[in-house]
GROMACS .gro file of C-alpha atoms in nm:
model
  403
    1MET     CA    1  -7.220   6.136  13.458
    2TRP     CA    2  -7.076   5.965  13.765
    3ASP     CA    3  -7.006   6.147  14.089
    4ARG     CA    4  -6.648   6.015  14.126
    5LEU     CA    5  -6.398   5.820  13.925
    6LEU     CA    6  -6.093   5.684  14.105
    7ILE     CA    7  -5.807   5.606  13.865
    8ASP     CA    8  -5.440   5.507  13.870
    9CYS     CA    9  -5.498   5.263  14.156
   10ASN     CA   10  -5.461   4.896  14.233
   11ILE     CA   11  -5.772   4.731  14.371
   12ALA     CA   12  -5.793   4.441  14.615
   13THR     CA   13  -6.158   4.375  14.537
   14MET     CA   14  -6.181   4.073  14.774
   15ASP     CA   15  -6.450   3.954  14.534
   16PRO     CA   16  -6.432   3.574  14.487
   17ALA     CA   17  -6.557   3.622  14.133
   18VAL     CA   18  -6.237   3.807  14.041
   19ALA     CA   19  -5.959   3.559  13.973
   20GLY     CA   20  -5.629   3.572  14.154
   21PRO     CA   21  -5.505   3.659  14.504
   22PHE     CA   22  -5.707   3.931  14.679
   23GLY     CA   23  -5.928   3.953  14.369
   24ALA     CA   24  -5.672   4.209  14.257
   25ILE     CA   25  -5.707   4.443  13.961
   26GLU     CA   26  -5.387   4.633  13.887
   27ASN     CA   27  -5.396   4.973  13.717
   28GLY     CA   28  -5.766   4.984  13.787
   29ALA     CA   29  -6.046   5.234  13.824
   30ILE     CA   30  -6.366   5.262  14.027
   31GLY     CA   31  -6.677   5.453  13.928
   32ILE     CA   32  -6.905   5.584  14.205
   33GLN     CA   33  -7.256   5.726  14.176
   34ASP     CA   34  -7.509   5.807  14.452
   35GLY     CA   35  -7.293   5.641  14.716
   36ARG     CA   36  -7.258   5.313  14.531
   37ILE     CA   37  -7.002   5.147  14.311
   38VAL     CA   38  -7.124   5.143  13.953
   39ARG     CA   39  -6.819   5.003  13.774
   40VAL     CA   40  -6.489   4.837  13.866
   41GLY     CA   41  -6.225   4.733  13.618
   42LYS     CA   42  -5.904   4.812  13.438
   43ARG     CA   43  -5.841   5.181  13.394
   44THR     CA   44  -5.854   5.140  13.018
   45GLU     CA   45  -6.203   4.989  13.046
   46LEU     CA   46  -6.340   5.295  13.225
   47ALA     CA   47  -6.149   5.557  13.029
   48GLY     CA   48  -6.448   5.679  12.830
   49HIS     CA   49  -6.675   5.753  13.128
   50GLN     CA   50  -6.737   6.105  13.250
   51ALA     CA   51  -6.735   6.200  13.621
   52LYS     CA   52  -6.775   6.518  13.821
   53SER     CA   53  -6.454   6.435  14.000
   54VAL     CA   54  -6.168   6.231  13.855
   55GLU     CA   55  -5.913   6.144  14.124
   56ARG     CA   56  -5.570   6.001  14.052
   57LEU     CA   57  -5.446   5.778  14.338
   58HIS     CA   58  -5.087   5.741  14.212
   59GLY     CA   59  -5.062   5.365  14.245
   60ALA     CA   60  -5.222   5.332  14.590
   61TRP     CA   61  -5.413   5.016  14.680
   62VAL     CA   62  -5.788   5.035  14.734
   63THR     CA   63  -5.964   4.778  14.952
   64PRO     CA   64  -6.316   4.747  15.083
   65GLY     CA   65  -6.366   4.942  15.404
   66LEU     CA   66  -6.272   4.727  15.701
   67ILE     CA   67  -6.555   4.563  15.894
   68ASP     CA   68  -6.522   4.504  16.269
   69CYS     CA   69  -6.798   4.249  16.321
   70HIS     CA   70  -6.755   4.185  16.697
   71THR     CA   71  -6.703   4.462  16.955
   72HIS     CA   72  -6.823   4.565  17.301
   73LEU     CA   73  -6.734   4.928  17.239
   74VAL     CA   74  -6.993   5.095  17.465
   75PHE     CA   75  -6.927   5.068  17.839
   76GLY     CA   76  -6.865   5.280  18.148
   77GLY     CA   77  -6.526   5.320  18.314
   78ASN     CA   78  -6.228   5.108  18.223
   79ARG     CA   79  -6.020   4.835  18.384
   80ALA     CA   80  -5.666   4.957  18.332
   81HIS     CA   81  -5.607   4.929  18.708
   82GLU     CA   82  -5.697   4.561  18.694
   83PHE     CA   83  -5.443   4.514  18.416
   84GLU     CA   84  -5.184   4.654  18.653
   85GLN     CA   85  -5.304   4.427  18.932
   86ARG     CA   86  -5.276   4.118  18.712
   87LEU     CA   87  -4.922   4.212  18.618
   88GLU     CA   88  -4.844   4.238  18.988
   89GLY     CA   89  -4.967   3.883  19.043
   90ALA     CA   90  -5.333   3.918  19.139
   91SER     CA   91  -5.560   3.649  18.996
   92TYR     CA   92  -5.885   3.717  18.814
   93GLU     CA   93  -6.071   3.554  19.104
   94GLU     CA   94  -5.901   3.784  19.356
   95ILE     CA   95  -5.983   4.090  19.152
   96ALA     CA   96  -6.345   3.982  19.112
   97ALA     CA   97  -6.378   3.910  19.484
   98ALA     CA   98  -6.264   4.265  19.554
   99GLY     CA   99  -6.543   4.405  19.336
  100GLY     CA  100  -6.354   4.415  19.007
  101GLY     CA  101  -6.399   4.228  18.682
  102ILE     CA  102  -6.720   4.257  18.487
  103VAL     CA  103  -6.906   4.371  18.801
  104SER     CA  104  -6.704   4.694  18.805
  105THR     CA  105  -6.789   4.760  18.440
  106VAL     CA  106  -7.155   4.687  18.507
  107ARG     CA  107  -7.155   4.928  18.800
  108ALA     CA  108  -6.998   5.209  18.595
  109THR     CA  109  -7.225   5.144  18.298
  110ARG     CA  110  -7.542   5.144  18.505
  111THR     CA  111  -7.463   5.483  18.660
  112ALA     CA  112  -7.381   5.655  18.329
  113SER     CA  113  -7.637   5.818  18.102
  114ALA     CA  114  -7.676   5.718  17.738
  115GLU     CA  115  -7.515   6.049  17.643
  116ALA     CA  116  -7.218   5.986  17.873
  117LEU     CA  117  -7.172   5.633  17.738
  118ALA     CA  118  -7.168   5.764  17.382
  119GLU     CA  119  -6.923   6.037  17.478
  120VAL     CA  120  -6.667   5.802  17.634
  121ALA     CA  121  -6.703   5.550  17.351
  122LEU     CA  122  -6.646   5.813  17.082
  123PRO     CA  123  -6.263   5.823  17.103
  124ARG     CA  124  -6.256   5.443  17.085
  125LEU     CA  125  -6.482   5.446  16.781
  126ARG     CA  126  -6.273   5.714  16.611
  127ALA     CA  127  -5.954   5.516  16.671
  128LEU     CA  128  -6.107   5.217  16.493
  129MET     CA  129  -6.231   5.442  16.213
  130GLN     CA  130  -5.884   5.594  16.172
  131GLY     CA  131  -5.757   5.238  16.140
  132GLY     CA  132  -5.981   5.180  15.839
  133VAL     CA  133  -6.311   5.060  15.985
  134THR     CA  134  -6.618   5.170  15.792
  135THR     CA  135  -6.866   4.927  15.952
  136ILE     CA  136  -6.869   4.818  16.315
  137GLU     CA  137  -7.091   4.595  16.525
  138ILE     CA  138  -7.149   4.713  16.883
  139LYS     CA  139  -7.296   4.483  17.147
  140SER     CA  140  -7.467   4.564  17.473
  141GLY     CA  141  -7.408   4.330  17.766
  142TYR     CA  142  -7.267   4.541  18.048
  143GLY     CA  143  -7.602   4.654  18.187
  144LEU     CA  144  -7.753   4.321  18.289
  145ASP     CA  145  -8.088   4.489  18.342
  146VAL     CA  146  -8.349   4.611  18.096
  147GLU     CA  147  -8.295   4.984  18.146
  148THR     CA  148  -7.917   4.979  18.106
  149GLU     CA  149  -7.906   4.734  17.817
  150LEU     CA  150  -8.146   4.954  17.621
  151LYS     CA  151  -7.942   5.259  17.720
  152MET     CA  152  -7.627   5.099  17.580
  153LEU     CA  153  -7.799   5.026  17.250
  154GLN     CA  154  -7.928   5.384  17.236
  155ALA     CA  155  -7.572   5.510  17.288
  156ALA     CA  156  -7.446   5.288  17.004
  157LYS     CA  157  -7.721   5.417  16.776
  158ALA     CA  158  -7.629   5.776  16.866
  159LEU     CA  159  -7.268   5.714  16.765
  160GLY     CA  160  -7.384   5.592  16.426
  161ALA     CA  161  -7.590   5.907  16.380
  162SER     CA  162  -7.299   6.139  16.464
  163GLU     CA  163  -7.010   5.973  16.279
  164ARG     CA  164  -6.946   5.862  15.920
  165VAL     CA  165  -6.950   5.492  15.997
  166ARG     CA  166  -7.207   5.215  15.968
  167ILE     CA  167  -7.306   5.070  16.304
  168GLU     CA  168  -7.487   4.742  16.359
  169THR     CA  169  -7.626   4.691  16.711
  170THR     CA  170  -7.649   4.355  16.885
  171LEU     CA  171  -7.832   4.279  17.208
  172LEU     CA  172  -7.596   4.067  17.418
  173ALA     CA  173  -7.883   3.956  17.637
  174LEU     CA  174  -7.705   3.672  17.820
  175HIS     CA  175  -7.353   3.791  17.893
  176ALA     CA  176  -7.311   3.740  18.267
  177LEU     CA  177  -7.533   3.674  18.566
  178PRO     CA  178  -7.595   3.997  18.758
  179PRO     CA  179  -7.518   3.985  19.131
  180GLU     CA  180  -7.880   4.047  19.226
  181PHE     CA  181  -7.984   3.727  19.043
  182ARG     CA  182  -7.708   3.504  19.172
  183GLU     CA  183  -7.957   3.285  19.353
  184ASN     CA  184  -8.216   3.285  19.078
  185ARG     CA  185  -8.076   3.219  18.733
  186ASP     CA  186  -8.412   3.117  18.589
  187GLU     CA  187  -8.565   3.452  18.675
  188PHE     CA  188  -8.287   3.641  18.498
  189VAL     CA  189  -8.310   3.425  18.185
  190ALA     CA  190  -8.684   3.485  18.184
  191LEU     CA  191  -8.624   3.860  18.215
  192ALA     CA  192  -8.375   3.855  17.928
  193THR     CA  193  -8.595   3.650  17.695
  194GLY     CA  194  -8.939   3.779  17.792
  195GLY     CA  195  -8.866   4.141  17.889
  196LEU     CA  196  -8.538   4.272  17.754
  197LEU     CA  197  -8.539   4.111  17.410
  198PRO     CA  198  -8.897   4.213  17.318
  199ALA     CA  199  -8.826   4.569  17.438
  200ALA     CA  200  -8.514   4.600  17.224
  201ALA     CA  201  -8.687   4.448  16.923
  202SER     CA  202  -9.000   4.661  16.946
  203ARG     CA  203  -8.791   4.981  16.967
  204GLY     CA  204  -8.569   4.885  16.676
  205LEU     CA  205  -8.256   4.909  16.890
  206ALA     CA  206  -8.095   4.582  16.781
  207THR     CA  207  -8.078   4.374  16.466
  208ALA     CA  208  -7.934   4.065  16.634
  209VAL     CA  209  -7.901   3.889  16.969
  210ASP     CA  210  -7.599   3.723  17.126
  211ALA     CA  211  -7.512   3.519  17.434
  212PHE     CA  212  -7.207   3.379  17.613
  213CYS     CA  213  -7.246   3.001  17.603
  214GLU     CA  214  -6.984   2.887  17.852
  215GLY     CA  215  -6.939   2.726  18.191
  216ILE     CA  216  -6.889   3.069  18.346
  217GLY     CA  217  -7.167   3.210  18.130
  218PHE     CA  218  -7.492   3.042  18.028
  219THR     CA  219  -7.592   2.685  17.952
  220PRO     CA  220  -7.703   2.564  17.609
  221ASP     CA  221  -8.061   2.529  17.739
  222GLU     CA  222  -8.061   2.889  17.860
  223VAL     CA  223  -7.914   3.009  17.533
  224GLU     CA  224  -8.171   2.813  17.333
  225ALA     CA  225  -8.451   2.991  17.519
  226LEU     CA  226  -8.300   3.320  17.401
  227PHE     CA  227  -8.273   3.194  17.044
  228GLN     CA  228  -8.637   3.089  17.044
  229ALA     CA  229  -8.738   3.437  17.160
  230ALA     CA  230  -8.513   3.596  16.896
  231ARG     CA  231  -8.678   3.388  16.625
  232GLU     CA  232  -9.023   3.500  16.744
  233HIS     CA  233  -8.918   3.867  16.726
  234GLY     CA  234  -8.735   3.851  16.395
  235LEU     CA  235  -8.384   3.914  16.526
  236LYS     CA  236  -8.070   3.758  16.380
  237ILE     CA  237  -7.856   3.533  16.597
  238LYS     CA  238  -7.488   3.533  16.694
  239LEU     CA  239  -7.309   3.343  16.971
  240HIS     CA  240  -6.995   3.353  17.184
  241ALA     CA  241  -6.911   2.982  17.165
  242GLU     CA  242  -6.639   2.733  17.249
  243GLN     CA  243  -6.400   2.994  17.389
  244LEU     CA  244  -6.301   2.815  17.711
  245SER     CA  245  -6.464   2.475  17.669
  246ASN     CA  246  -6.682   2.285  17.423
  247LEU     CA  247  -7.050   2.307  17.513
  248HIS     CA  248  -7.145   2.255  17.146
  249GLY     CA  249  -7.275   2.609  17.125
  250ALA     CA  250  -7.174   2.644  16.761
  251ALA     CA  251  -7.389   2.346  16.663
  252LEU     CA  252  -7.677   2.490  16.867
  253ALA     CA  253  -7.642   2.822  16.689
  254ALA     CA  254  -7.634   2.642  16.355
  255ARG     CA  255  -7.971   2.480  16.429
  256TYR     CA  256  -8.116   2.830  16.461
  257GLY     CA  257  -7.958   2.963  16.143
  258ALA     CA  258  -7.714   3.191  16.324
  259LEU     CA  259  -7.497   3.437  16.137
  260SER     CA  260  -7.183   3.344  16.328
  261ALA     CA  261  -7.018   3.171  16.619
  262ASP     CA  262  -6.731   3.367  16.771
  263HIS     CA  263  -6.404   3.274  16.952
  264LEU     CA  264  -6.420   2.895  16.884
  265GLU     CA  265  -6.089   2.788  17.037
  266HIS     CA  266  -6.247   2.459  17.152
  267LEU     CA  267  -6.460   2.392  16.842
  268ASP     CA  268  -6.473   2.026  16.736
  269GLU     CA  269  -6.530   1.878  16.391
  270ALA     CA  270  -6.901   1.819  16.449
  271GLY     CA  271  -6.939   2.186  16.529
  272ALA     CA  272  -6.745   2.290  16.221
  273ILE     CA  273  -6.959   2.067  16.000
  274ALA     CA  274  -7.277   2.211  16.153
  275MET     CA  275  -7.151   2.564  16.088
  276ALA     CA  276  -7.064   2.480  15.729
  277GLU     CA  277  -7.403   2.326  15.661
  278ALA     CA  278  -7.579   2.629  15.811
  279GLY     CA  279  -7.368   2.877  15.612
  280MET     CA  280  -7.230   3.035  15.928
  281VAL     CA  281  -6.916   3.244  15.973
  282ALA     CA  282  -6.645   3.167  16.228
  283VAL     CA  283  -6.538   3.495  16.389
  284LEU     CA  284  -6.180   3.476  16.516
  285LEU     CA  285  -6.071   3.715  16.792
  286PRO     CA  286  -5.692   3.724  16.826
  287GLY     CA  287  -5.697   4.022  17.062
  288ALA     CA  288  -5.875   3.825  17.335
  289PHE     CA  289  -5.649   3.524  17.274
  290TYR     CA  290  -5.346   3.749  17.321
  291ALA     CA  291  -5.473   3.945  17.621
  292LEU     CA  292  -5.579   3.630  17.808
  293LYS     CA  293  -5.249   3.456  17.724
  294GLU     CA  294  -5.439   3.160  17.585
  295THR     CA  295  -5.252   2.866  17.437
  296LYS     CA  296  -5.528   2.674  17.258
  297LYS     CA  297  -5.584   2.826  16.916
  298PRO     CA  298  -5.904   2.808  16.713
  299PRO     CA  299  -5.893   2.514  16.470
  300VAL     CA  300  -5.815   2.708  16.155
  301ASP     CA  301  -5.723   2.400  15.951
  302LEU     CA  302  -6.054   2.238  16.049
  303LEU     CA  303  -6.246   2.546  15.941
  304ARG     CA  304  -6.057   2.553  15.611
  305ARG     CA  305  -6.125   2.185  15.551
  306HIS     CA  306  -6.499   2.236  15.585
  307ASN     CA  307  -6.502   2.569  15.399
  308VAL     CA  308  -6.629   2.772  15.694
  309PRO     CA  309  -6.564   3.141  15.620
  310MET     CA  310  -6.339   3.303  15.881
  311ALA     CA  311  -6.395   3.662  15.990
  312VAL     CA  312  -6.152   3.858  16.206
  313ALA     CA  313  -6.257   4.123  16.459
  314THR     CA  314  -6.114   4.326  16.747
  315ASP     CA  315  -6.353   4.212  17.024
  316SER     CA  316  -6.279   4.558  17.165
  317ASN     CA  317  -6.384   4.549  17.531
  318PRO     CA  318  -6.257   4.674  17.867
  319GLY     CA  319  -6.161   4.343  18.022
  320THR     CA  320  -6.020   4.087  17.782
  321SER     CA  321  -5.945   4.269  17.454
  322PRO     CA  322  -5.876   4.642  17.493
  323VAL     CA  323  -5.792   4.666  17.124
  324LEU     CA  324  -5.832   4.975  16.908
  325SER     CA  325  -5.634   4.877  16.598
  326PRO     CA  326  -5.797   4.672  16.321
  327THR     CA  327  -5.468   4.635  16.133
  328LEU     CA  328  -5.307   4.490  16.444
  329MET     CA  329  -5.576   4.221  16.436
  330LEU     CA  330  -5.488   4.144  16.074
  331SER     CA  331  -5.128   4.091  16.181
  332MET     CA  332  -5.220   3.884  16.487
  333ALA     CA  333  -5.459   3.668  16.286
  334CYS     CA  334  -5.159   3.569  16.075
  335THR     CA  335  -4.888   3.540  16.341
  336LEU     CA  336  -5.100   3.385  16.618
  337PHE     CA  337  -5.360   3.183  16.425
  338GLY     CA  338  -5.178   3.106  16.100
  339LEU     CA  339  -5.408   3.280  15.855
  340THR     CA  340  -5.260   3.398  15.529
  341PRO     CA  341  -5.264   3.775  15.466
  342GLU     CA  342  -5.538   3.720  15.209
  343GLU     CA  343  -5.747   3.520  15.458
  344ALA     CA  344  -5.697   3.787  15.722
  345LEU     CA  345  -5.807   4.070  15.493
  346ALA     CA  346  -6.104   3.863  15.378
  347GLY     CA  347  -6.184   3.823  15.748
  348MET     CA  348  -6.226   4.199  15.790
  349THR     CA  349  -6.402   4.255  15.458
  350VAL     CA  350  -6.605   3.995  15.269
  351HIS     CA  351  -6.641   3.749  15.558
  352GLY     CA  352  -6.693   4.025  15.815
  353ALA     CA  353  -6.985   4.146  15.604
  354LYS     CA  354  -7.134   3.795  15.595
  355ALA     CA  355  -7.099   3.770  15.975
  356LEU     CA  356  -7.334   4.068  15.998
  357GLY     CA  357  -7.571   3.952  15.726
  358LEU     CA  358  -7.459   4.243  15.506
  359GLU     CA  359  -7.276   4.056  15.230
  360ASP     CA  360  -7.507   4.198  14.963
  361GLU     CA  361  -7.430   4.556  15.071
  362ILE     CA  362  -7.063   4.577  15.167
  363GLY     CA  363  -6.744   4.372  15.196
  364THR     CA  364  -6.609   4.370  14.839
  365VAL     CA  365  -6.523   4.630  14.578
  366SER     CA  366  -6.797   4.525  14.339
  367ALA     CA  367  -7.049   4.699  14.119
  368GLY     CA  368  -7.379   4.747  14.298
  369LYS     CA  369  -7.238   4.757  14.649
  370ALA     CA  370  -7.199   5.058  14.876
  371ALA     CA  371  -6.888   5.262  14.802
  372ASP     CA  372  -6.720   5.195  15.137
  373LEU     CA  373  -6.349   5.197  15.057
  374CYS     CA  374  -6.004   5.245  15.205
  375VAL     CA  375  -5.705   5.385  15.016
  376TRP     CA  376  -5.369   5.256  15.141
  377ARG     CA  377  -5.020   5.378  15.053
  378ILE     CA  378  -4.867   5.031  15.032
  379GLY     CA  379  -4.686   4.826  14.770
  380ARG     CA  380  -4.897   4.510  14.798
  381PRO     CA  381  -5.205   4.403  14.999
  382ALA     CA  382  -5.009   4.161  15.221
  383GLU     CA  383  -4.852   4.465  15.388
  384LEU     CA  384  -5.178   4.527  15.574
  385ALA     CA  385  -5.098   4.218  15.782
  386TYR     CA  386  -4.718   4.233  15.751
  387TRP     CA  387  -4.671   4.564  15.932
  388ILE     CA  388  -4.748   4.529  16.303
  389GLY     CA  389  -4.995   4.800  16.397
  390LEU     CA  390  -4.990   4.968  16.056
  391PRO     CA  391  -5.148   5.314  16.079
  392GLY     CA  392  -5.476   5.352  15.901
  393PRO     CA  393  -5.546   5.434  15.538
  394GLU     CA  394  -5.473   5.772  15.387
  395LEU     CA  395  -5.839   5.796  15.288
  396ARG     CA  396  -6.165   5.640  15.407
  397ILE     CA  397  -6.473   5.657  15.187
  398VAL     CA  398  -6.818   5.577  15.328
  399ALA     CA  399  -7.119   5.567  15.097
  400GLY     CA  400  -6.914   5.743  14.831
  401ALA     CA  401  -6.799   6.037  15.046
  402ASN     CA  402  -6.469   6.101  15.217
  403ALA     CA  403  -6.494   6.024  15.586
   0.00000   0.00000   0.00000
């Protein structure tokens, strides 16, 4: 006997093996046992199965739980005052010179305890959960020293222990150069690769590493040193690449078998080919594009042409993407970047799972996968991207239980 049987529902399975747009099954049913999906199909196909709980969804649409595969959710303070200053005409350089920008976030993050960081991040996490997120990646990167980076990862882990959501932690070891190392970049890179990364790996605080490969961030050579250390310690690899210029970071990440390259506004065809050959995911971040008032869009047609899967994420962070709505990102991915509604939803489900290396566990409504689901009171799946800032689902299910 199954634990749950959901009936009288339409299912956007997002499973490529199911023919048709969204992998849709109309008038479907979903069997759940021990937190996993055991059967998906037409309602008539599952009619003979017994379940402890049979729940009629009255024609609602069921999708995989949304996956936010790129966030910076844990940090101290906020930068709303800088938003006001920019609107009043202050430049980023002027704000930074006055002690603002990432330095202000680093300062606030360093002075906060792990408990305080988890506490202030909790409302942000819950907002994303209410929007339909069942899995979220959280990066460090605002500590810029060993103690604080580990503290951020501990806070992220604590959030996962307290809330019904899956959390994947990423060590953003090379995010920005701390002020105290301004005259000695090599020493900081050595600290990140030889001190910070091994400490995070040995304590099981991160499953992946990340870096900001950019003119205002870190060079390809510096990033490669981090990737070599990650390989030695068994950590997966992700990369902020080609956001503001083309340093060929995506191709570098591909050589190291990275899960994803993220942003990618300046990606060229060689980079797209390298990503395709490596089986990487392109993570598109419309919130940052919008907040920074960028004009150069990621090359969506190029990614399509080379069959590079496209994920969509919030990039939730205090400076350049203060976003707390996953459905808004679905809408922006379509209106700003030209994705179809089906591509956008795939970006926060099946391709978001692949960007985290979790495609065998989550991302589609398929037998054998975790029963992470969202139930939406909509008439068709395209509405998830059509409505701007659509409120979240009427029901979230994580590992088979209402959340």
